């Protein structure tokens, strides 16, 4: 692999529901890359239906040379109106991904627990969630990390374009 993610730290944890997510990401670039890496933070809005997932932000970093890089990736909290009200409080997940040429090669997922800070509200959940009173705790010590092999040397889009061009010219 051309990129080796060596550390991800969850910052501002715990935080209130509407507070920004902050991750400090450290990675090594083992081969110069002419194009950008794309990092995304995804909030899982429902355990039942991925259409409620929200891409909170994405950032492009590149081109890259040999060496170790570190940055803080910050994204606003999720839009509570896009989450089923019965799934706002409880366990969910936040996912950080990295792709090169639209090929995902790294994914780290964390469980997150959203709970009211007031025990009475936890006992009698309001019909309409009150985000100002919900605290988010990311279980930062138990990440789920996945790495995927990708093509680092040839942009799949360019290869496909060349194949299409050669097949139409014959």
XYZ file of N, CA and C in Angstrom:
510
model
N 0.841 -1.195 0.000
C 0.000 0.000 0.000
C 0.881 1.252 0.000
N 0.419 2.267 -0.657
C 1.171 3.520 -0.743
C 0.964 4.387 0.494
N -0.150 4.149 1.209
C -0.481 4.920 2.406
C -0.657 3.959 3.574
N -0.038 4.296 4.686
C -0.196 3.515 5.908
C -0.727 4.447 6.999
N -1.976 4.241 7.401
C -2.562 5.047 8.478
C -2.015 4.485 9.782
N -1.263 5.321 10.509
C -0.581 4.836 11.715
C -1.321 5.163 13.006
N -2.190 6.188 12.984
C -2.910 6.529 14.204
C -4.126 7.396 13.886
N -5.203 7.135 14.609
C -6.390 7.991 14.581
C -6.780 8.226 16.032
N -6.813 9.487 16.423
C -7.226 9.849 17.785
C -8.557 10.575 17.717
N -9.476 10.160 18.576
C -10.763 10.845 18.683
C -10.564 11.992 19.661
N -10.810 13.210 19.211
C -10.677 14.386 20.066
C -12.069 14.793 20.547
N -12.166 15.704 21.449
C -13.407 16.217 22.059
C -14.427 15.107 22.328
N -14.039 14.179 23.162
C -14.872 13.027 23.470
C -14.854 12.805 24.983
N -16.030 12.780 25.630
C -17.369 12.953 25.080
C -17.647 14.403 24.669
N -18.759 14.571 23.941
C -19.171 15.889 23.458
C -20.694 15.926 23.414
N -21.232 17.112 23.279
C -22.674 17.222 23.115
C -23.035 16.815 21.685
N -24.277 16.392 21.491
C -24.737 15.841 20.217
C -24.427 16.763 19.039
N -24.655 18.061 19.199
C -24.482 19.000 18.088
C -23.030 19.453 17.887
N -22.145 19.093 18.830
C -20.743 19.501 18.714
C -20.074 18.811 17.525
N -19.000 19.418 17.064
C -18.244 18.878 15.936
C -17.554 17.572 16.323
N -17.397 16.715 15.326
C -16.528 15.546 15.456
C -15.128 16.018 15.119
N -14.133 15.532 15.864
C -12.741 15.890 15.584
C -11.883 14.631 15.687
N -11.140 14.375 14.613
C -10.223 13.238 14.577
C -8.840 13.736 14.195
N -7.829 13.323 14.948
C -6.447 13.605 14.570
C -5.925 12.364 13.855
N -5.560 12.541 12.599
C -5.162 11.420 11.751
C -3.687 11.552 11.412
N -2.951 10.449 11.600
C -1.537 10.402 11.244
C -1.352 9.277 10.238
N -0.654 9.581 9.132
C -0.407 8.539 8.139
C 0.946 8.756 7.488
N 1.473 7.659 6.948
C 2.728 7.699 6.214
C 2.437 7.547 4.731
N 3.098 8.353 3.942
C 3.045 8.206 2.492
C 4.323 7.473 2.091
N 4.179 6.242 1.588
C 5.325 5.394 1.268
C 5.745 5.510 -0.198
N 4.870 6.092 -1.018
C 5.111 6.301 -2.450
C 4.495 7.641 -2.822
N 5.205 8.502 -3.539
C 4.580 9.762 -3.954
C 3.293 9.493 -4.744
N 2.250 10.258 -4.439
C 0.959 10.101 -5.117
C 0.602 11.402 -5.829
N 0.339 11.347 -7.134
C 0.080 12.562 -7.904
C -1.307 13.162 -7.668
N -2.230 12.361 -7.146
C -3.597 12.847 -6.951
C -3.966 12.851 -5.475
N -5.189 13.326 -5.193
C -5.643 13.529 -3.816
C -6.162 12.263 -3.157
N -5.942 12.194 -1.847
C -6.675 11.250 -1.005
C -7.975 11.935 -0.630
N -9.073 11.179 -0.541
C -10.335 11.744 -0.073
C -10.700 11.076 1.239
N -10.804 11.904 2.281
C -11.214 11.452 3.611
C -12.669 11.856 3.820
N -13.452 10.982 4.455
C -14.859 11.284 4.753
C -15.182 10.876 6.189
N -16.069 11.655 6.807
C -16.658 11.275 8.090
C -18.135 11.006 7.820
N -18.572 9.793 8.169
C -19.953 9.362 7.926
C -20.612 9.045 9.267
N -21.807 9.604 9.471
C -22.589 9.326 10.679
C -23.694 8.339 10.296
N -23.781 7.231 11.010
C -24.804 6.226 10.739
C -26.078 6.647 11.471
N -27.085 7.029 10.690
C -28.320 7.568 11.262
C -29.323 6.513 11.673
N -29.191 5.305 11.137
C -30.134 4.242 11.459
C -29.459 2.893 11.290
N -29.687 2.014 12.250
C -29.136 0.661 12.137
C -29.941 -0.166 11.135
N -31.116 0.308 10.773
C -32.022 -0.438 9.897
C -31.899 -0.059 8.426
N -31.438 1.185 8.139
C -31.538 1.676 6.771
C -30.388 2.646 6.485
N -29.518 2.279 5.563
C -28.340 3.110 5.265
C -28.695 4.426 4.571
N -29.949 4.584 4.117
C -30.325 5.857 3.486
C -30.318 7.009 4.491
N -30.264 6.690 5.792
C -30.196 7.728 6.822
C -28.750 8.110 7.173
N -27.765 7.433 6.558
C -26.366 7.785 6.800
C -26.112 9.189 6.263
N -25.283 9.942 6.987
C -24.951 11.307 6.576
C -23.439 11.441 6.419
N -23.000 11.894 5.232
C -21.593 12.255 5.063
C -21.467 13.639 5.693
N -20.796 13.708 6.844
C -20.699 14.970 7.581
C -19.733 15.937 6.906
N -18.677 15.393 6.316
C -17.731 16.233 5.585
C -16.786 15.335 4.813
N -16.150 15.910 3.807
C -15.080 15.217 3.099
C -13.992 16.245 2.819
N -12.765 15.763 2.761
C -11.631 16.646 2.535
C -10.652 15.952 1.595
N -10.053 16.738 0.693
C -9.058 16.216 -0.237
C -7.672 16.651 0.237
N -6.734 15.703 0.242
C -5.359 16.002 0.638
C -4.442 15.430 -0.436
N -3.617 16.286 -1.021
C -2.691 15.809 -2.026
C -2.340 16.932 -2.985
N -1.479 16.641 -3.964
C -0.685 15.422 -4.107
C 0.279 15.246 -2.930
N 0.787 14.029 -2.772
C 1.593 13.702 -1.589
C 2.990 13.223 -1.965
N 3.949 13.572 -1.113
C 5.328 13.105 -1.233
C 5.607 12.133 -0.078
N 6.776 11.509 -0.107
C 7.185 10.617 0.979
C 7.098 11.357 2.306
N 6.745 10.631 3.370
C 6.821 11.216 4.700
C 5.586 10.945 5.535
N 5.659 11.453 6.765
C 4.562 11.304 7.715
C 3.747 12.587 7.739
N 2.438 12.440 7.679
C 1.527 13.589 7.701
C 0.589 13.444 8.899
N 0.199 14.603 9.436
C -0.779 14.605 10.525
C -1.699 15.798 10.317
N -3.011 15.559 10.506
C -3.968 16.656 10.407
C -5.160 16.362 11.306
N -5.907 17.409 11.624
C -7.135 17.259 12.388
C -8.292 17.447 11.416
N -9.141 16.441 11.351
C -10.318 16.458 10.484
C -11.515 16.733 11.382
N -12.185 17.843 11.108
C -13.306 18.287 11.936
C -14.551 18.423 11.068
N -15.673 17.945 11.594
C -16.936 18.046 10.861
C -18.057 18.332 11.846
N -19.013 19.164 11.414
C -20.181 19.443 12.250
C -20.914 18.151 12.566
N -21.629 18.155 13.698
C -22.450 17.012 14.075
C -23.550 16.779 13.054
N -24.240 15.637 13.158
C -25.271 15.298 12.175
C -26.504 16.188 12.278
N -27.269 16.237 11.193
C -28.551 16.929 11.161
C -29.578 16.005 11.806
N -30.037 16.370 12.988
C -30.948 15.518 13.750
C -32.266 15.282 13.014
N -32.642 16.210 12.130
C -33.883 16.071 11.374
C -33.814 14.971 10.314
N -32.605 14.481 10.020
C -32.438 13.420 9.026
C -32.263 12.048 9.680
N -32.492 11.987 10.994
C -32.349 10.735 11.746
C -33.726 10.362 12.284
N -34.151 9.101 12.130
C -35.433 8.711 12.740
C -35.406 9.030 14.237
N -36.446 9.702 14.731
C -36.433 10.191 16.128
C -36.205 9.068 17.133
N -36.677 7.855 16.831
C -36.498 6.742 17.773
C -35.059 6.205 17.764
N -34.219 6.685 16.838
C -32.830 6.210 16.768
C -31.803 7.274 17.144
N -32.275 8.439 17.583
C -31.337 9.494 17.979
C -30.599 9.097 19.254
N -31.331 8.607 20.247
C -30.734 8.185 21.519
C -30.419 6.697 21.431
N -29.217 6.332 21.891
C -28.796 4.931 21.864
C -27.473 4.780 21.135
N -27.209 3.536 20.730
C -25.935 3.213 20.083
C -26.048 3.421 18.571
N -25.034 4.061 18.016
C -24.925 4.228 16.565
C -23.447 4.082 16.210
N -23.057 4.572 15.052
C -21.655 4.472 14.645
C -21.249 5.710 13.862
N -19.957 5.989 13.920
C -19.363 7.022 13.082
C -18.196 6.347 12.364
N -18.075 6.639 11.064
C -17.105 5.949 10.218
C -16.221 6.987 9.536
N -14.929 6.712 9.537
C -13.948 7.537 8.854
C -13.386 6.689 7.716
N -13.447 7.207 6.485
C -12.929 6.448 5.345
C -11.877 7.261 4.606
N -11.032 6.541 3.871
C -10.066 7.196 2.994
C -10.032 6.437 1.674
N -10.035 7.223 0.585
C -10.044 6.652 -0.769
C -8.993 7.342 -1.625
N -8.553 6.607 -2.636
C -7.663 7.158 -3.661
C -8.251 6.751 -5.000
N -8.461 7.715 -5.878
C -9.103 7.468 -7.166
C -10.451 6.767 -6.970
N -11.209 7.228 -5.990
C -12.538 6.698 -5.675
C -12.522 5.219 -5.281
N -11.359 4.718 -4.843
C -11.231 3.350 -4.346
C -10.970 3.443 -2.846
N -11.891 2.967 -2.043
C -11.696 3.017 -0.596
C -10.649 1.988 -0.191
N -9.628 2.461 0.567
C -8.586 1.545 1.029
C -8.485 1.477 2.546
N -9.139 2.402 3.255
C -9.069 2.421 4.722
C -10.411 2.846 5.285
N -10.832 2.146 6.350
C -12.095 2.465 7.026
C -11.904 2.145 8.505
N -12.286 3.113 9.330
C -12.273 2.875 10.771
C -13.634 3.307 11.313
N -14.265 2.404 11.998
C -15.588 2.666 12.544
C -15.565 2.639 14.058
N -16.335 3.519 14.638
C -16.456 3.587 16.098
C -17.934 3.523 16.474
N -18.230 2.769 17.518
C -19.572 2.862 18.087
C -19.652 4.169 18.855
N -20.830 4.763 18.833
C -21.070 5.996 19.579
C -22.367 5.801 20.366
N -22.373 6.289 21.584
C -23.555 6.183 22.432
C -24.091 7.584 22.691
N -25.329 7.817 22.286
C -26.000 9.096 22.519
C -26.978 8.924 23.669
N -26.795 9.727 24.727
C -27.678 9.641 25.887
C -27.976 11.033 26.425
N -29.163 11.149 27.001
C -29.492 12.401 27.680
C -28.632 12.516 28.929
N -28.204 13.736 29.224
C -27.413 13.973 30.433
C -28.306 13.986 31.666
N -29.596 14.178 31.462
C -30.575 14.193 32.561
C -31.176 12.790 32.697
N -30.966 12.111 33.857
C -31.486 10.750 34.040
C -33.004 10.655 33.842
N -33.724 11.718 34.189
C -35.177 11.699 34.033
C -35.572 11.611 32.552
N -34.820 12.309 31.700
C -35.099 12.244 30.260
C -34.760 10.853 29.696
N -33.756 10.182 30.278
C -33.418 8.827 29.831
C -34.531 7.850 30.229
N -35.145 8.091 31.390
C -36.251 7.229 31.858
C -37.496 7.421 31.012
N -37.779 8.672 30.643
C -38.968 9.018 29.863
C -38.519 9.787 28.625
N -38.141 9.037 27.603
C -37.618 9.669 26.389
C -38.656 10.604 25.774
N -38.270 11.854 25.493
C -39.195 12.788 24.836
C -39.549 12.289 23.428
N -40.769 12.549 22.995
C -41.208 12.147 21.651
C -40.367 12.848 20.587
N -40.037 14.104 20.846
C -39.171 14.863 19.943
C -37.823 15.029 20.646
N -36.754 14.476 20.066
C -35.433 14.576 20.719
C -35.010 16.023 20.971
N -34.301 16.224 22.077
C -33.789 17.545 22.461
C -32.260 17.486 22.352
N -31.711 17.863 21.192
C -30.274 17.673 20.965
C -29.380 18.414 21.963
N -29.849 19.539 22.474
C -29.044 20.321 23.429
C -28.788 19.560 24.731
N -29.564 18.506 24.983
C -29.433 17.753 26.244
C -28.889 16.339 26.019
N -28.420 16.072 24.797
C -27.897 14.739 24.472
C -26.372 14.808 24.392
N -25.732 13.868 25.079
C -24.272 13.763 25.043
C -23.872 12.560 24.187
N -22.865 12.773 23.349
C -22.327 11.723 22.478
C -21.006 11.236 23.059
N -20.901 9.928 23.255
C -19.647 9.338 23.698
C -19.205 8.324 22.659
N -18.049 8.568 22.055
C -17.494 7.635 21.072
C -16.637 6.621 21.823
N -16.870 5.342 21.547
C -16.087 4.283 22.197
C -14.749 4.169 21.458
N -13.880 5.131 21.755
C -12.635 5.318 21.005
C -11.631 4.187 21.213
N -11.759 3.445 22.282
C -10.791 2.386 22.564
C -11.126 1.072 21.856
N -12.245 1.036 21.115
C -12.620 -0.200 20.425
C -12.995 0.052 18.963
N -12.058 0.576 18.176
C -12.390 0.832 16.772
C -12.451 -0.469 15.964
N -13.170 -0.420 14.867
C -13.199 -1.513 13.883
C -12.452 -0.995 12.659
N -11.295 -1.594 12.388
C -10.428 -1.105 11.315
C -10.434 -2.090 10.153
N -10.626 -1.565 8.948
C -10.575 -2.389 7.729
C -9.640 -1.723 6.734
N -8.843 -2.549 6.092
C -7.971 -2.075 5.010
C -8.297 -2.899 3.776
N -8.320 -2.249 2.612
C -8.686 -2.916 1.373
C -7.589 -2.708 0.335
N -7.250 -3.742 -0.429
C -6.265 -3.560 -1.498
C -6.891 -2.770 -2.653
N -6.124 -1.837 -3.183
C -6.593 -1.059 -4.341
C -5.467 -0.949 -5.356
N -5.784 -0.416 -6.527
C -4.799 -0.154 -7.565
C -4.229 1.243 -7.319
N -2.983 1.315 -6.880
C -2.339 2.600 -6.584
C -1.649 3.184 -7.815
N -1.360 2.355 -8.817
C -0.500 2.819 -9.910
C -1.245 3.293 -11.148
N -2.479 2.824 -11.364
C -3.234 3.262 -12.533
C -4.617 3.692 -12.108
N -4.976 4.910 -12.482
C -6.314 5.405 -12.173
C -7.330 4.558 -12.948
N -8.230 3.845 -12.249
C -9.207 2.990 -12.935
C -10.052 3.753 -13.958
N -10.322 5.041 -13.702
C -11.089 5.846 -14.660
C -10.323 5.992 -15.970
N -9.005 6.259 -15.877
C -8.186 6.413 -17.077
C -8.106 5.102 -17.848
N -7.936 3.984 -17.138
C -7.857 2.669 -17.770
C -9.164 2.381 -18.496
N -10.290 2.658 -17.844
C -11.605 2.416 -18.453
C -11.798 3.298 -19.692
N -11.382 4.553 -19.620
C -11.503 5.477 -20.751
C -10.675 4.973 -21.935
N -9.451 4.487 -21.670
C -8.601 3.971 -22.739
C -9.236 2.732 -23.362
N -9.774 1.834 -22.548
C -10.401 0.618 -23.062
C -11.615 0.973 -23.913
N -12.413 1.930 -23.442
C -13.604 2.350 -24.189
C -13.184 2.970 -25.528
N -12.150 3.807 -25.512
C -11.677 4.466 -26.721
C -11.150 3.447 -27.718
N -10.399 2.442 -27.252
C -9.842 1.459 -28.174
C -10.918 0.528 -28.718
N -11.950 0.251 -27.927
C -13.022 -0.635 -28.417
C -13.934 0.081 -29.407
N -14.062 1.412 -29.281
C -14.928 2.142 -30.214
C -14.197 2.445 -31.517
N -12.863 2.451 -31.499
C -12.108 2.762 -32.715
C -11.881 1.537 -33.582
N -12.151 0.323 -33.076
C -11.895 -0.866 -33.884
C -13.079 -1.295 -34.692
